[in-house]
Amino acid sequence: MTSRRQLIPLHLLLASMLSLAACSSTPSKATVAARESAKSACASLQQLTEQLARPRPSNLTDPYYQTAEQYLNTATNRAADAAQQDQGYQEFADTLHRAAQTWQVTFTLDKAEPLIQQARKEKC
């Protein structure tokens, strides 16, 4: 008994290889969503950094601090969204969460600011 091999036509083989390559290089919806959330977090961190570069008023109820806190909270929430979609953003989210907690507990930027800068360096 002789065995016969069936050959796959070259064009079909190439088409299936290209299809596989496209599938493996296309990020998942979760990855794309995580990247978008991280990008939004980084934009808020940029706004926060610009706010922190301004002279700081002595009155803690000044809108300066409310605005800065709003930027930090937005960045923290977006980073948490990214971490829910992709575990690779968890440390980023944790660092911003610690910064927000530090700010709320100490009512000072001095201890939160290094964490904010660390988060920016991590993912932005």
Short mmCIF file of C-alpha atoms in Angstrom, two decimals:
data_model
loop_
_atom_site.label_atom_id
_atom_site.label_comp_id
_atom_site.label_asym_id
_atom_site.label_seq_id
_atom_site.Cartn_x
_atom_site.Cartn_y
_atom_site.Cartn_z
CA MET A 1 0.00 0.00 0.00
CA THR A 2 1.39 3.35 -0.94
CA SER A 3 0.45 6.40 1.03
CA ARG A 4 -0.50 9.54 -0.79
CA ARG A 5 0.21 12.89 0.69
CA GLN A 6 -2.19 15.66 0.11
CA LEU A 7 -0.47 18.94 -0.41
CA ILE A 8 -2.08 22.16 0.64
CA PRO A 9 -2.01 24.70 -2.15
CA LEU A 10 0.58 27.36 -1.45
CA HIS A 11 -1.87 30.26 -1.60
CA LEU A 12 -4.07 28.63 1.07
CA LEU A 13 -1.06 27.97 3.30
CA LEU A 14 0.12 31.57 3.01
CA ALA A 15 -3.38 32.92 3.65
CA SER A 16 -3.77 30.86 6.80
CA MET A 17 -0.32 31.89 8.05
CA LEU A 18 -1.12 35.57 7.49
CA SER A 19 -4.44 35.13 9.23
CA LEU A 20 -2.72 33.57 12.24
CA ALA A 21 -0.14 36.33 12.34
CA ALA A 22 -2.85 38.98 12.28
CA CYS A 23 -4.72 37.30 15.14
CA SER A 24 -1.67 37.03 17.34
CA SER A 25 -0.62 40.64 16.80
CA THR A 26 -4.04 42.18 17.36
CA PRO A 27 -4.48 43.22 21.00
CA SER A 28 -7.58 42.07 22.82
CA LYS A 29 -10.44 44.45 23.57
CA ALA A 30 -9.42 44.37 27.24
CA THR A 31 -5.86 45.36 26.39
CA VAL A 32 -7.05 48.21 24.18
CA ALA A 33 -9.43 49.40 26.93
CA ALA A 34 -6.63 49.20 29.50
CA ARG A 35 -4.33 51.26 27.31
CA GLU A 36 -7.02 53.90 26.82
CA SER A 37 -7.67 54.08 30.56
CA ALA A 38 -3.94 54.34 31.26
CA LYS A 39 -3.62 57.07 28.63
CA SER A 40 -6.44 58.98 30.33
CA ALA A 41 -4.75 58.49 33.73
CA CYS A 42 -1.50 59.85 32.31
CA ALA A 43 -3.29 62.89 30.90
CA SER A 44 -4.71 63.62 34.36
CA LEU A 45 -1.27 63.12 35.87
CA GLN A 46 0.13 65.62 33.39
CA GLN A 47 -2.52 68.13 34.43
CA LEU A 48 -1.73 67.40 38.08
CA THR A 49 2.00 67.89 37.48
CA GLU A 50 1.31 71.26 35.85
CA GLN A 51 -0.92 72.23 38.77
CA LEU A 52 1.75 71.20 41.30
CA ALA A 53 4.34 73.32 39.49
CA ARG A 54 2.37 76.46 40.35
CA PRO A 55 2.95 78.33 43.60
CA ARG A 56 1.04 76.66 46.43
CA PRO A 57 -1.37 78.78 48.44
CA SER A 58 -1.14 78.59 52.23
CA ASN A 59 -4.90 78.12 52.60
CA LEU A 60 -5.74 74.41 52.21
CA THR A 61 -9.29 75.27 51.14
CA ASP A 62 -7.98 77.18 48.13
CA PRO A 63 -9.36 75.93 44.77
CA TYR A 64 -5.75 75.10 43.83
CA TYR A 65 -5.86 72.07 46.15
CA GLN A 66 -9.36 71.05 45.10
CA THR A 67 -8.29 71.07 41.46
CA ALA A 68 -5.13 69.11 42.18
CA GLU A 69 -7.07 66.55 44.21
CA GLN A 70 -9.59 66.21 41.39
CA TYR A 71 -6.78 65.45 38.91
CA LEU A 72 -5.31 62.87 41.28
CA ASN A 73 -8.67 61.20 41.86
CA THR A 74 -9.37 61.06 38.13
CA ALA A 75 -5.94 59.56 37.45
CA THR A 76 -6.42 57.05 40.27
CA ASN A 77 -9.82 55.96 38.95
CA ARG A 78 -8.57 55.62 35.36
CA ALA A 79 -5.55 53.60 36.54
CA ALA A 80 -7.88 51.31 38.51
CA ASP A 81 -9.96 50.86 35.33
CA ALA A 82 -6.78 49.93 33.44
CA ALA A 83 -5.78 47.42 36.12
CA GLN A 84 -9.20 45.77 35.94
CA GLN A 85 -8.71 45.23 32.22
CA ASP A 86 -5.03 44.27 32.32
CA GLN A 87 -3.07 43.10 35.36
CA GLY A 88 0.03 44.82 33.98
CA TYR A 89 -1.36 48.14 35.23
CA GLN A 90 -1.92 46.97 38.82
CA GLU A 91 1.25 48.49 40.27
CA PHE A 92 0.46 51.78 38.53
CA ALA A 93 -3.03 51.76 40.05
CA ASP A 94 -1.72 50.79 43.49
CA THR A 95 0.86 53.58 43.49
CA LEU A 96 -1.75 56.20 42.61
CA HIS A 97 -4.15 54.78 45.18
CA ARG A 98 -1.43 55.13 47.85
CA ALA A 99 -0.79 58.71 46.72
CA ALA A 100 -4.49 59.57 47.00
CA GLN A 101 -4.73 57.94 50.43
CA THR A 102 -1.60 59.72 51.62
CA TRP A 103 -3.01 63.04 50.49
CA GLN A 104 -6.34 62.41 52.23
CA VAL A 105 -4.73 61.28 55.48
CA THR A 106 -1.94 63.85 55.77
CA PHE A 107 -3.60 66.77 53.95
CA THR A 108 -0.21 67.52 52.45
CA LEU A 109 1.29 67.06 49.03
CA ASP A 110 4.81 66.54 50.35
CA LYS A 111 4.32 62.81 50.97
CA ALA A 112 1.96 62.17 48.06
CA GLU A 113 4.07 63.91 45.42
CA PRO A 114 6.88 61.29 45.25
CA LEU A 115 4.26 58.57 44.70
CA ILE A 116 2.65 60.65 41.94
CA GLN A 117 6.02 61.07 40.22
CA GLN A 118 6.75 57.34 40.62
CA ALA A 119 3.46 56.46 38.95
CA ARG A 120 4.21 58.81 36.04
CA LYS A 121 7.61 57.19 35.53
CA GLU A 122 6.07 53.69 35.67
CA LYS A 123 3.53 54.05 32.89
CA CYS A 124 3.44 57.50 31.35
#
